[in-house]
mmCIF file with all atom_site columns, C-alpha atoms in Angstrom:
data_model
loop_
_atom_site.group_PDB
_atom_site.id
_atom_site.type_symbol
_atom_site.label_atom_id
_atom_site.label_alt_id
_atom_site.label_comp_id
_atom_site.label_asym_id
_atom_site.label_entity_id
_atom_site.label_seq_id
_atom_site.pdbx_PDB_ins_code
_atom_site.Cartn_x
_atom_site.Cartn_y
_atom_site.Cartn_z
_atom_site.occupancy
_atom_site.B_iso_or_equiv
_atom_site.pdbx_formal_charge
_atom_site.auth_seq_id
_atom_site.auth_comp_id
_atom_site.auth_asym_id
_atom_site.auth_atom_id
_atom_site.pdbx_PDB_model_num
ATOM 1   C CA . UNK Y 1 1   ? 47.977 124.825 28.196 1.00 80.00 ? 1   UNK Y CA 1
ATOM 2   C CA . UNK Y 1 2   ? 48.111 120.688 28.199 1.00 89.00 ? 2   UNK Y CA 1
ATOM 3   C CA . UNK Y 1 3   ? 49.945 118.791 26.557 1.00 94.00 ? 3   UNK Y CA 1
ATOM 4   C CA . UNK Y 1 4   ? 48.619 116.253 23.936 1.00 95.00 ? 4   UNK Y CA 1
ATOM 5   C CA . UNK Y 1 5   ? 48.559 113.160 23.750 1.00 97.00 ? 5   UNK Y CA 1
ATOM 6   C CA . UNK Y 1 6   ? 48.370 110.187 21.483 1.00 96.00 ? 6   UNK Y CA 1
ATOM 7   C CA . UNK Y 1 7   ? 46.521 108.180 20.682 1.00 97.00 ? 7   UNK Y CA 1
ATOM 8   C CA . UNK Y 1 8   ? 43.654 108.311 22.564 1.00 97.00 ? 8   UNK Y CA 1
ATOM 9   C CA . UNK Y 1 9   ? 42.895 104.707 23.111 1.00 97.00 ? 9   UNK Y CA 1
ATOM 10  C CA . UNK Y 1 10  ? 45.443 101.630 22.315 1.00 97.00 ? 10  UNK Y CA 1
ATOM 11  C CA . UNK Y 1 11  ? 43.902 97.630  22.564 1.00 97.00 ? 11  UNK Y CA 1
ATOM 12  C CA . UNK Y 1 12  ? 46.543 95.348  22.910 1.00 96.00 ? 12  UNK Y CA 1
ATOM 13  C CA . UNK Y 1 13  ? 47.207 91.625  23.470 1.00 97.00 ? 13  UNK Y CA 1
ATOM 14  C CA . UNK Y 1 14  ? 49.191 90.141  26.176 1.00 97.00 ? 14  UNK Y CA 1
ATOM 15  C CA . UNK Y 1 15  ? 53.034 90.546  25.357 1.00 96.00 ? 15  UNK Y CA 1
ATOM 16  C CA . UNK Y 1 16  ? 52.296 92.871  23.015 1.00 97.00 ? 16  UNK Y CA 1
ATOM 17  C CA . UNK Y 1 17  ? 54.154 96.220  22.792 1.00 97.00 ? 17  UNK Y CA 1
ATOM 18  C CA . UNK Y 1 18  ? 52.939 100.041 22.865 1.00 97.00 ? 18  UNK Y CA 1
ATOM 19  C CA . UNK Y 1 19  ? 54.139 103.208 22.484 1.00 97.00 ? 19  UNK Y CA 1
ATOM 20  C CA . UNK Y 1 20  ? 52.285 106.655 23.862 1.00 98.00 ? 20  UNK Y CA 1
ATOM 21  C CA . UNK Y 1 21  ? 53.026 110.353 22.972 1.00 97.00 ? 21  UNK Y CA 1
ATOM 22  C CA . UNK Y 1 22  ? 53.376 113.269 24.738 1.00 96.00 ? 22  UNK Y CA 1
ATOM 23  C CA . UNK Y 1 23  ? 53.929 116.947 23.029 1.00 93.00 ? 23  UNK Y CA 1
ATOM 24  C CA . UNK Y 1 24  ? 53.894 120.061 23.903 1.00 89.00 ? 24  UNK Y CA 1
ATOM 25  C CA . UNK Y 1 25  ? 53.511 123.387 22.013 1.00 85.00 ? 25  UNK Y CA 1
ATOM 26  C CA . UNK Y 1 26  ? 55.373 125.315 25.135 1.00 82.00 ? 26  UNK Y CA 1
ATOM 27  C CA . UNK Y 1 27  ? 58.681 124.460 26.247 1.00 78.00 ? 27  UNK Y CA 1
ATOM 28  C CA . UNK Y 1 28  ? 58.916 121.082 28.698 1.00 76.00 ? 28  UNK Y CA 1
ATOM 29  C CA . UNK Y 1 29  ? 60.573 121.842 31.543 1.00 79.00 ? 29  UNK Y CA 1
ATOM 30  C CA . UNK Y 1 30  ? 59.818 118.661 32.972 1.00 86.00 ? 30  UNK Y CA 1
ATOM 31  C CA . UNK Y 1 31  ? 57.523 115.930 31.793 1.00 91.00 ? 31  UNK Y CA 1
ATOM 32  C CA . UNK Y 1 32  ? 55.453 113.414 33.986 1.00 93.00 ? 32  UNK Y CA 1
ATOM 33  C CA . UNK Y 1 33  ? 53.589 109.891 33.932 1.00 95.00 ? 33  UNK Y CA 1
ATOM 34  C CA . UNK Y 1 34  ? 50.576 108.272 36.094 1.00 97.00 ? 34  UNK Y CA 1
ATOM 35  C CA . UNK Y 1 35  ? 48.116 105.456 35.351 1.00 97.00 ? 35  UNK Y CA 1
ATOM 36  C CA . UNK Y 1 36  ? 45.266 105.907 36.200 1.00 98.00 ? 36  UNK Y CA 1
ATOM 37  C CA . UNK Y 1 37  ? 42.613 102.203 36.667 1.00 97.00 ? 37  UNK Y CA 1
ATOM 38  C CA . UNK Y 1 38  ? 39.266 102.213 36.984 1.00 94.00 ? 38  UNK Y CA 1
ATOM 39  C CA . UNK Y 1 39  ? 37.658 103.765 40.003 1.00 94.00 ? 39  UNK Y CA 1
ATOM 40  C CA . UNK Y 1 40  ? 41.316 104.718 41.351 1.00 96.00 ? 40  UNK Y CA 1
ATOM 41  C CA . UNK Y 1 41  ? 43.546 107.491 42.114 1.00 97.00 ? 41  UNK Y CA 1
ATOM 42  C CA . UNK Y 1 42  ? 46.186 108.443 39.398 1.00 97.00 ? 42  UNK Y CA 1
ATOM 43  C CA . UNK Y 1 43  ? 49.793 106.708 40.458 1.00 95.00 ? 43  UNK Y CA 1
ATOM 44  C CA . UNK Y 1 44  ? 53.135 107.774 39.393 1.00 94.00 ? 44  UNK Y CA 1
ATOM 45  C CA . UNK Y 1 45  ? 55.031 106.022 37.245 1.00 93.00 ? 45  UNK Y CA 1
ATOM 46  C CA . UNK Y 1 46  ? 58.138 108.241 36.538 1.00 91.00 ? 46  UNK Y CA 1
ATOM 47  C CA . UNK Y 1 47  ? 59.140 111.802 36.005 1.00 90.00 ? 47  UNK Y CA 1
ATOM 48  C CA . UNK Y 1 48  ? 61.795 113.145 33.660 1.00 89.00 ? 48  UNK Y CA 1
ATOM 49  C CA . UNK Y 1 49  ? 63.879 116.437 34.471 1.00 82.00 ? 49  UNK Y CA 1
ATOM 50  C CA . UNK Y 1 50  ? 65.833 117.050 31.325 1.00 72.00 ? 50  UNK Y CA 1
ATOM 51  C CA . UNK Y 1 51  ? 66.226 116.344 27.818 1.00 68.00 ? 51  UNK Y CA 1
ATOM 52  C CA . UNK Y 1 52  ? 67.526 113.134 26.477 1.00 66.00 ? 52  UNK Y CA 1
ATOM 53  C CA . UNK Y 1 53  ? 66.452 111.676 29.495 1.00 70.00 ? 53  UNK Y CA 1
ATOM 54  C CA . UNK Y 1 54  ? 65.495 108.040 29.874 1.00 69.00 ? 54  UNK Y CA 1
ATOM 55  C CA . UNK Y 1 55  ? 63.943 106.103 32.566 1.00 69.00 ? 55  UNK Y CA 1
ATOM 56  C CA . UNK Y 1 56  ? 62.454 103.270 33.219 1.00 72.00 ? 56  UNK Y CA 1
ATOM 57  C CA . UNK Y 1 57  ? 61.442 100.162 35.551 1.00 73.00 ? 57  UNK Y CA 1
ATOM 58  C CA . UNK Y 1 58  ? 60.319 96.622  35.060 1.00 76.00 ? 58  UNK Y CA 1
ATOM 59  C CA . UNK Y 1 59  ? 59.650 96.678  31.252 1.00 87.00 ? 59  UNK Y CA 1
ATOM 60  C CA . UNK Y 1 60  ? 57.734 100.214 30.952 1.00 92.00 ? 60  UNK Y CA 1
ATOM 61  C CA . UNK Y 1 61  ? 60.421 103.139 29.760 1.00 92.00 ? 61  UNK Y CA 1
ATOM 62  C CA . UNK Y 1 62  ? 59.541 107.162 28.871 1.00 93.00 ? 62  UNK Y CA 1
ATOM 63  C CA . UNK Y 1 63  ? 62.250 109.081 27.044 1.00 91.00 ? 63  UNK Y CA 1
ATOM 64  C CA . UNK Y 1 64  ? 61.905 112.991 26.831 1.00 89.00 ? 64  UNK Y CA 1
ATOM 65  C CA . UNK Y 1 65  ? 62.917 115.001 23.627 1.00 86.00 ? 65  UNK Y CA 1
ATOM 66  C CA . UNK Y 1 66  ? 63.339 118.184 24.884 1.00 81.00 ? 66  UNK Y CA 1
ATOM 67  C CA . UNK Y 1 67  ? 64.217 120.173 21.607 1.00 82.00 ? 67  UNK Y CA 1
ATOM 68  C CA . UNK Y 1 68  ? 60.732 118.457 19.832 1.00 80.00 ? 68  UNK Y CA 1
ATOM 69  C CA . UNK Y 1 69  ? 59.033 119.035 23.292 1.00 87.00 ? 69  UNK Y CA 1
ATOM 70  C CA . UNK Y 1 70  ? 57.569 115.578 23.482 1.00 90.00 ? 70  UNK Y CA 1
ATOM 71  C CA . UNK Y 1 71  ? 58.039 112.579 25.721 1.00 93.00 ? 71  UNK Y CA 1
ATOM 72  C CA . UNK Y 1 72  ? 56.889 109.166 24.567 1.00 94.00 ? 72  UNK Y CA 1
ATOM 73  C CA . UNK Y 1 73  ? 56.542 106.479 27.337 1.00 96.00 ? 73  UNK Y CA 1
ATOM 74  C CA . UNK Y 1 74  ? 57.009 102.706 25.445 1.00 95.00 ? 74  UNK Y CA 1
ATOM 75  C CA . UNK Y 1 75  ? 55.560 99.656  27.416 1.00 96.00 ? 75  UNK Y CA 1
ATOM 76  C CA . UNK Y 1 76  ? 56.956 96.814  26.251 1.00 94.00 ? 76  UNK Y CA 1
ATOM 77  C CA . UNK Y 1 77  ? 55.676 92.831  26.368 1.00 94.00 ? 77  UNK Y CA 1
ATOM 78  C CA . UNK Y 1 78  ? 52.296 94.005  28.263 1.00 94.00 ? 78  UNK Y CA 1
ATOM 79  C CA . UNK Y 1 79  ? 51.033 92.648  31.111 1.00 95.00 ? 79  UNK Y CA 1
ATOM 80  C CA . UNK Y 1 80  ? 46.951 92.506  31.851 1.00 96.00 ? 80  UNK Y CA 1
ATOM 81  C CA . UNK Y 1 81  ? 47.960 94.737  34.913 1.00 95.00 ? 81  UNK Y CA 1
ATOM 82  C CA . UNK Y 1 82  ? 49.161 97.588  32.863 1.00 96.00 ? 82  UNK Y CA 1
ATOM 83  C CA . UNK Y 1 83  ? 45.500 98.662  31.244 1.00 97.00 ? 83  UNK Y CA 1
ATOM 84  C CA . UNK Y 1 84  ? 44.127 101.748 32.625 1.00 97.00 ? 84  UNK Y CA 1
ATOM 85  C CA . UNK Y 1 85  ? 44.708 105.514 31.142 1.00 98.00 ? 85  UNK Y CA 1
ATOM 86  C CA . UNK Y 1 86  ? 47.980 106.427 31.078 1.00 98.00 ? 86  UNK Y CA 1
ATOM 87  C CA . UNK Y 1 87  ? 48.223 110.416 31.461 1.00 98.00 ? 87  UNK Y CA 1
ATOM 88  C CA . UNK Y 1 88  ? 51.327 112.623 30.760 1.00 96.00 ? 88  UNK Y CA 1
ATOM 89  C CA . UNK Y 1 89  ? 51.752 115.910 32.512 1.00 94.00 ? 89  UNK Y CA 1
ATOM 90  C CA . UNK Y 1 90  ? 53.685 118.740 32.243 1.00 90.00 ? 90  UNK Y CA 1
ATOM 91  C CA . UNK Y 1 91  ? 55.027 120.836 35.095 1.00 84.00 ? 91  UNK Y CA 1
ATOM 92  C CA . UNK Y 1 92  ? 56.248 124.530 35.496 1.00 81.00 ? 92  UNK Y CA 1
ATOM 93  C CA . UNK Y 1 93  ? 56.368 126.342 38.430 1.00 80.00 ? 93  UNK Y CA 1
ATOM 94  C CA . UNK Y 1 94  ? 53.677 124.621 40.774 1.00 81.00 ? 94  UNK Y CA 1
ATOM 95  C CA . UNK Y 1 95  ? 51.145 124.524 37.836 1.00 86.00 ? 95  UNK Y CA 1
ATOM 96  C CA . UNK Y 1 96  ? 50.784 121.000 36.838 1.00 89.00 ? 96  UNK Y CA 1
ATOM 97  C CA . UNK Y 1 97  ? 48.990 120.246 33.467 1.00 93.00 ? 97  UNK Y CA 1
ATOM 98  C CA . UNK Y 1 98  ? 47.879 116.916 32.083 1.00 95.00 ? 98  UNK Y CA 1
ATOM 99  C CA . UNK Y 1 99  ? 47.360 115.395 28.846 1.00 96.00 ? 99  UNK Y CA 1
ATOM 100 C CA . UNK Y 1 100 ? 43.561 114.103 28.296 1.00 96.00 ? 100 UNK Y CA 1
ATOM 101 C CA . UNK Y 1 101 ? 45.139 110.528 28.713 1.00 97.00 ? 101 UNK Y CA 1
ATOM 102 C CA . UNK Y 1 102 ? 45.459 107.540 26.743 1.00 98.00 ? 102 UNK Y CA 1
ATOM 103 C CA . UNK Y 1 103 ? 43.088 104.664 27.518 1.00 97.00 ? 103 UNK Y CA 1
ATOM 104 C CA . UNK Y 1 104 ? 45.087 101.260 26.797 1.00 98.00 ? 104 UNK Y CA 1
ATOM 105 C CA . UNK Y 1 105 ? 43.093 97.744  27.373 1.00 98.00 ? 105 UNK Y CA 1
ATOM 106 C CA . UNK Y 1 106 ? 45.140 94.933  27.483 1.00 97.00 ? 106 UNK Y CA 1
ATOM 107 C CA . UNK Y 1 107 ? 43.773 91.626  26.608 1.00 97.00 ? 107 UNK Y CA 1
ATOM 108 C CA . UNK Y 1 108 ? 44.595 87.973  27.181 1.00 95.00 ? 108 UNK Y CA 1
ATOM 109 C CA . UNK O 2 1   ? 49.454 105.240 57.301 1.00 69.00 ? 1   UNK O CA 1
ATOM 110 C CA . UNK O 2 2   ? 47.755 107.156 54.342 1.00 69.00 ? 2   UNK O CA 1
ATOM 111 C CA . UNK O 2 3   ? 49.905 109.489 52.423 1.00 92.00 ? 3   UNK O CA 1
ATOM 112 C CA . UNK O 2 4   ? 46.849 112.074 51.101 1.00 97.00 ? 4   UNK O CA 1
ATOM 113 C CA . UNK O 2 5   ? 43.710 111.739 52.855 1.00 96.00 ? 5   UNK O CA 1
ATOM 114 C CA . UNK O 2 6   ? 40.490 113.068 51.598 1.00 96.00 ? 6   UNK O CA 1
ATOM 115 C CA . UNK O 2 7   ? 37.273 113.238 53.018 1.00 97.00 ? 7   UNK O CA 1
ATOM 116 C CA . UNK O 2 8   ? 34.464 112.372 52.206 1.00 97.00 ? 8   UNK O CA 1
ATOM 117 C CA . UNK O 2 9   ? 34.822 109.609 49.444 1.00 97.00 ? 9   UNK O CA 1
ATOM 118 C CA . UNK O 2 10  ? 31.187 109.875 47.873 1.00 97.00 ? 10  UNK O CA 1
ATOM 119 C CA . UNK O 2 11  ? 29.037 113.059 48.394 1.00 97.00 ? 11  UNK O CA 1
ATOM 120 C CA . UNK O 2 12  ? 25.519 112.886 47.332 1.00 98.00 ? 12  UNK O CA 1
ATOM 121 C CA . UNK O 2 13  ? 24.014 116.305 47.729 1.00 97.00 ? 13  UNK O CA 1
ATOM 122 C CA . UNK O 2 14  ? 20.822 118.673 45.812 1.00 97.00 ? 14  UNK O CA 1
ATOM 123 C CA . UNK O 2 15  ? 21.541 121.565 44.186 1.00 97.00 ? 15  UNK O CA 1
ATOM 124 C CA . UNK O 2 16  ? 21.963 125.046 45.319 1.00 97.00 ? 16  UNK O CA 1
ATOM 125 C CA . UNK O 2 17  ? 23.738 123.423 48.928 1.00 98.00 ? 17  UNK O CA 1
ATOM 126 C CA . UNK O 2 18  ? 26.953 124.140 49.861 1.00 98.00 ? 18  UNK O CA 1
ATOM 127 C CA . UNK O 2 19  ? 29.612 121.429 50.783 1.00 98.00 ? 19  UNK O CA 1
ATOM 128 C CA . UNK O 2 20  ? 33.252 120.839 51.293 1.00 98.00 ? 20  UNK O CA 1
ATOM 129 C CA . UNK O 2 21  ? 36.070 118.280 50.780 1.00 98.00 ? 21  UNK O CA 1
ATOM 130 C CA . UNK O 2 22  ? 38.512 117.832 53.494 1.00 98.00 ? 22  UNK O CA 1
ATOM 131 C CA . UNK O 2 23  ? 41.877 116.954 52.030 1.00 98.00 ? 23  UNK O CA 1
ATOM 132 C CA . UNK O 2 24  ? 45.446 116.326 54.551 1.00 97.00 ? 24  UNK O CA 1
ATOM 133 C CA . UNK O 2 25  ? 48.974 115.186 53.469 1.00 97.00 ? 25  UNK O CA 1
ATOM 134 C CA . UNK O 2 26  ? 51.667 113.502 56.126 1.00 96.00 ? 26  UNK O CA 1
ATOM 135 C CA . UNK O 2 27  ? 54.484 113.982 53.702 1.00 94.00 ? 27  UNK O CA 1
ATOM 136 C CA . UNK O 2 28  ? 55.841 117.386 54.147 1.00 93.00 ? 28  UNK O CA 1
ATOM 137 C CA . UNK O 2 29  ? 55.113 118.427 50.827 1.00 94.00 ? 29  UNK O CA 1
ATOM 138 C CA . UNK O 2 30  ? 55.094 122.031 49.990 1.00 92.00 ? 30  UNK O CA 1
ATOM 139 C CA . UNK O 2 31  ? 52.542 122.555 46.975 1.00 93.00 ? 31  UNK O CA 1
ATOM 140 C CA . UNK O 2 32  ? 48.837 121.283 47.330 1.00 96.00 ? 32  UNK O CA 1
ATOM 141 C CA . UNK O 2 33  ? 46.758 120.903 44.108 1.00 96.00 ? 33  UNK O CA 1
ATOM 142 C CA . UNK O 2 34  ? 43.133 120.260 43.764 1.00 97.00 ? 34  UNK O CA 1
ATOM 143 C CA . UNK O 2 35  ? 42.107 118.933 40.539 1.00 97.00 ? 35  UNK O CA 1
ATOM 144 C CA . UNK O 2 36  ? 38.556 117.982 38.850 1.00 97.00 ? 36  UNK O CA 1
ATOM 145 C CA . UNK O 2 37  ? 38.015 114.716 36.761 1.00 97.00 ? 37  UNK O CA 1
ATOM 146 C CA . UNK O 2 38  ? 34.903 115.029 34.787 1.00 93.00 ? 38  UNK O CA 1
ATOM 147 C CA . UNK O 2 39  ? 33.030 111.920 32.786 1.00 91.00 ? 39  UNK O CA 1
ATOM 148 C CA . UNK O 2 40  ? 35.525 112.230 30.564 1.00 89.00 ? 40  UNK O CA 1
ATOM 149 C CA . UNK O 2 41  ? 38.205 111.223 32.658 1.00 91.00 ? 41  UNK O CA 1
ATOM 150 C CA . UNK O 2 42  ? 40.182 114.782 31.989 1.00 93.00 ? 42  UNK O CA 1
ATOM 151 C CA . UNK O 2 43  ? 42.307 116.085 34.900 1.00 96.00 ? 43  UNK O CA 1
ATOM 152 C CA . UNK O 2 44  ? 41.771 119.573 35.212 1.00 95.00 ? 44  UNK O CA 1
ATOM 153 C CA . UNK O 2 45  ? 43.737 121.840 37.806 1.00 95.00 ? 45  UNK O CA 1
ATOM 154 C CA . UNK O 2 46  ? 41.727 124.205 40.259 1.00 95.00 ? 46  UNK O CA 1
ATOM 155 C CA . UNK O 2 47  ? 43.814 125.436 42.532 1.00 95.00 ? 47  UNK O CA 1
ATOM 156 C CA . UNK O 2 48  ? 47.850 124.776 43.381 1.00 93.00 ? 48  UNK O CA 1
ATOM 157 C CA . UNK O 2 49  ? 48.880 126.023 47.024 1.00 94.00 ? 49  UNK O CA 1
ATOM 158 C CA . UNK O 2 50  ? 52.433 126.726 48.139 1.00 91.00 ? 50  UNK O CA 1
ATOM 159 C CA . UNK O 2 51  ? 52.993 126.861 51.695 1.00 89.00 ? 51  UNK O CA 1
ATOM 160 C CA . UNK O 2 52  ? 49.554 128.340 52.063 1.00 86.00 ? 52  UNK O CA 1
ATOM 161 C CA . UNK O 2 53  ? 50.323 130.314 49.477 1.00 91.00 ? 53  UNK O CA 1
ATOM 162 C CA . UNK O 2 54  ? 47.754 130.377 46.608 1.00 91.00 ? 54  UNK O CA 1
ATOM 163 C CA . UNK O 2 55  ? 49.453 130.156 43.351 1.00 89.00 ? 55  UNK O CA 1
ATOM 164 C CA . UNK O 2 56  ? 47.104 128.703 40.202 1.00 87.00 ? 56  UNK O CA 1
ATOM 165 C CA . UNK O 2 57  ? 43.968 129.486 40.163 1.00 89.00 ? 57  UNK O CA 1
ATOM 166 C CA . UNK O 2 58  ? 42.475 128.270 36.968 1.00 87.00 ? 58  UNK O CA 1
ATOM 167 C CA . UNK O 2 59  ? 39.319 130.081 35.811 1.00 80.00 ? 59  UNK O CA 1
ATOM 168 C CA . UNK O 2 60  ? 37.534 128.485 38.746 1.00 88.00 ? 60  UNK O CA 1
ATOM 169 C CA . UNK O 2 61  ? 34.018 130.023 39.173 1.00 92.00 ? 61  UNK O CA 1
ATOM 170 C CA . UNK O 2 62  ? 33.861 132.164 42.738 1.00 93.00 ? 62  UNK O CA 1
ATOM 171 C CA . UNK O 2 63  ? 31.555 129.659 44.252 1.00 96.00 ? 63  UNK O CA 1
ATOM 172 C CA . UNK O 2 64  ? 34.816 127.481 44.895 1.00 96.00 ? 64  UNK O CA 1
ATOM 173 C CA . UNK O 2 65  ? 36.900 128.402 47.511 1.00 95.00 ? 65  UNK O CA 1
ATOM 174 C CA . UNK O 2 66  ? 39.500 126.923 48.708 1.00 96.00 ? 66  UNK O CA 1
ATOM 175 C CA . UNK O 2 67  ? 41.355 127.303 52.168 1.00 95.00 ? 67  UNK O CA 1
ATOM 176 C CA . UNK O 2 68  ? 45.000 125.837 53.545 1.00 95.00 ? 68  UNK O CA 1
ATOM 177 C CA . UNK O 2 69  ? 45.014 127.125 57.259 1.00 93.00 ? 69  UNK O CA 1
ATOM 178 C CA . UNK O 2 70  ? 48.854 124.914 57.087 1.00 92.00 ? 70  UNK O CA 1
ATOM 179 C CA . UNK O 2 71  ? 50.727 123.361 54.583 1.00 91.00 ? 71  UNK O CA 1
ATOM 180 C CA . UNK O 2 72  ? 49.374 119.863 55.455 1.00 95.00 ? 72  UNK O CA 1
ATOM 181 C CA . UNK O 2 73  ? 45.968 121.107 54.613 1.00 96.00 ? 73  UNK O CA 1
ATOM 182 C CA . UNK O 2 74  ? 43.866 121.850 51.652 1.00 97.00 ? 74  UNK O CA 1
ATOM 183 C CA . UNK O 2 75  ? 40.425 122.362 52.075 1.00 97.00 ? 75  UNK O CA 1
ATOM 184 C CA . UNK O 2 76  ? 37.770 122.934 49.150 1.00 97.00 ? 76  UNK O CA 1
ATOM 185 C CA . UNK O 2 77  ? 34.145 124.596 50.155 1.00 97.00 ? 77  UNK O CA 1
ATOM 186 C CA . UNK O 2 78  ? 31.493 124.708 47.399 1.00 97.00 ? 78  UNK O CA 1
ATOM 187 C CA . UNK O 2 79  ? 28.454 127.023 47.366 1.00 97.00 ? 79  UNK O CA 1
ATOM 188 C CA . UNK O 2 80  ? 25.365 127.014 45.757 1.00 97.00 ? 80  UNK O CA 1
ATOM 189 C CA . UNK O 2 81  ? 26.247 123.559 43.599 1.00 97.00 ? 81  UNK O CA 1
ATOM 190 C CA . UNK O 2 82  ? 25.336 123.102 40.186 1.00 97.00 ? 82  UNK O CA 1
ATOM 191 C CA . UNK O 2 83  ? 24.891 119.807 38.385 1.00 97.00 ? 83  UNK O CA 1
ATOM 192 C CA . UNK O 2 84  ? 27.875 120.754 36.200 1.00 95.00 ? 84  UNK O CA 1
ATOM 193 C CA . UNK O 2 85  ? 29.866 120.063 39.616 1.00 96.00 ? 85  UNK O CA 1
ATOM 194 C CA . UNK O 2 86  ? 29.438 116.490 39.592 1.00 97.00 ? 86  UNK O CA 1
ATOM 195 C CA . UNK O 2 87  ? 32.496 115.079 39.228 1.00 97.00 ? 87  UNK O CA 1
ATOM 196 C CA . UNK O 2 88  ? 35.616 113.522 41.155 1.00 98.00 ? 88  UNK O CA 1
ATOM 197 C CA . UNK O 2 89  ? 37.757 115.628 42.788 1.00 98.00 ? 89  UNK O CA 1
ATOM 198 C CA . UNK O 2 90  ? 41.192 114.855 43.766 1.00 98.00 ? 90  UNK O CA 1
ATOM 199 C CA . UNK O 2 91  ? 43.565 116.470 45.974 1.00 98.00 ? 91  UNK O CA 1
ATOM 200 C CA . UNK O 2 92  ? 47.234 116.113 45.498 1.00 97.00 ? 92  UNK O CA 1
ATOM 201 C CA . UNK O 2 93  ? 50.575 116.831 46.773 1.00 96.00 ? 93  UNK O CA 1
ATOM 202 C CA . UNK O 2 94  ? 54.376 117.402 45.566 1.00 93.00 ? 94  UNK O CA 1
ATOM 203 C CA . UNK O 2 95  ? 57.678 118.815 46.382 1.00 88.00 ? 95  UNK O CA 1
ATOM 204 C CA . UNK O 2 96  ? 58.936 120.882 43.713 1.00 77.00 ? 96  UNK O CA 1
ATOM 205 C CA . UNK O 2 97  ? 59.944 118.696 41.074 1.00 73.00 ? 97  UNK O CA 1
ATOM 206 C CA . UNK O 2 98  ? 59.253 115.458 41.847 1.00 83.00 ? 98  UNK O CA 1
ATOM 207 C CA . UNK O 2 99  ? 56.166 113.083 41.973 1.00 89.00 ? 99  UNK O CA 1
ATOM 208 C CA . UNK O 2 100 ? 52.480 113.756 42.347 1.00 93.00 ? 100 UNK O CA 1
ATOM 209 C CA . UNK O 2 101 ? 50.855 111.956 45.135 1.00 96.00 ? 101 UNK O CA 1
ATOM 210 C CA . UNK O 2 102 ? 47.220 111.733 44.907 1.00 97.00 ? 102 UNK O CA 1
ATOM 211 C CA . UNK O 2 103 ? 44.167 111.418 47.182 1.00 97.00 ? 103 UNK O CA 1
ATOM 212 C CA . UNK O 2 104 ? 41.477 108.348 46.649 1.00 96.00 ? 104 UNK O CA 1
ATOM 213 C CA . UNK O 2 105 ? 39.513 111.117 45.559 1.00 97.00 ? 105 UNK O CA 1
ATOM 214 C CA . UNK O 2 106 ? 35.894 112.436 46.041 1.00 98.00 ? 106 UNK O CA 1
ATOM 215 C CA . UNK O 2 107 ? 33.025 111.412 43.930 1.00 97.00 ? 107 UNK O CA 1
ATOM 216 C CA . UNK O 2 108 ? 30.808 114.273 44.053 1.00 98.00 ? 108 UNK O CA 1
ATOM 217 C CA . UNK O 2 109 ? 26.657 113.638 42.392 1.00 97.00 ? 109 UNK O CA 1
ATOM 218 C CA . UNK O 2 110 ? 24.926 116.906 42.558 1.00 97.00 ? 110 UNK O CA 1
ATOM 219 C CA . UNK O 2 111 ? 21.298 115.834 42.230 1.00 97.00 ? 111 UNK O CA 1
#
């Protein structure tokens, strides 16, 4: 089964901040996050093992709750380079499931 | 030097042909995933291979079969294609654990 996500679809400003959701209603083992732009491949952005994790690079984090079986990826002062669907997945033995993604527009 | 290669990038074809999608990783991953994006921009998993191994395969109608004659290799053939096929389908590799990498994909219009 795939994980859900939330919301479906975020508009933002420039500098402005977002947060998207990621649960679960099987136990994470292991949660991951692409972007995906327009007429592209999906690209990785990070991966997070275990629970309590956080990780993150330039100003776009994902922490992983692994007792509420959700990860929430939180992109902070946005760029224009960071619209495009964001997609979580979940992993478990070589079966790789993604969320129906999150479609965030960022504007000038 | 491309990490997942897939060929071809567009494929234009009628219904009721058969085609296939060539797909070839240089990064010594194990596991090999197809996956099919429809219009709605949902990623949904065909097939995973491990070590030539078939592992998922996700309520994929019979007219898909896919084929790893190596690890570096995951093929897709199609038979007798419906419009319902048309869609982009991307190949992808991993070792266990770690990141997805993904090919360009293959826009696929079933006319």
């Amino acid at each position: 089964q795939q994980p859900v996500q939330s919301p479906q679809a975020v508009i933002l400003r420039e500098g402005e901040d977002a947060v998207i959701n990621c649960s679960s209603s099987k136990a994470l083992y292991s949660v991951h996050w692409y972007r995906q732009k327009h007429g592209e491949a999906p690209v990785f952005l990070m991966i997070l093992l275990k629970g309590g994790e956080q990780k993150g690079h330039d100003k776009i984090s994902a922490s992983f709750n692994e007792k509420k079986q959700q990860s929430s990826l939180y992109l902070t002062a946005s760029q224009l380079s960071y619209s495009g669907t964001y997609f979580c997945g979940t992993e478990y033995s070589n079966d790789m499931r993604f969320g129906a993604g999150t479609r965030l527009t960022v504007k000038p | 030097d491309t990490a997942v290669s897939q060929t071809p990038k567009y494929l234009v074809t009628q219904m009721g042909n058969d085609k296939s999608i060539k797909c070839e990783q240089n990064l010594g991953h194990d596991t090999m995933y197809w996956y099919k994006q429809d219009s709605k921009k949902f990623l949904k998993i065909m097939f995973s291979y491990n070590n030539k191994e078939l592992i998922i395969n996700e309520t994929v109608p019979n007219r898909f079969s896919p084929k790893s004659p190596d690890k570096a290799h995951l093929n897709l053939h199609i038979n007798s294609l419906e419009l319902g096929d048309s869609a982009v389908y991307f190949c992808a590799s991993s070792p266990r654990d770690r990141a997805f990498t993904f090919g360009s994909g293959t826009r696929l219009t079933v006319v």
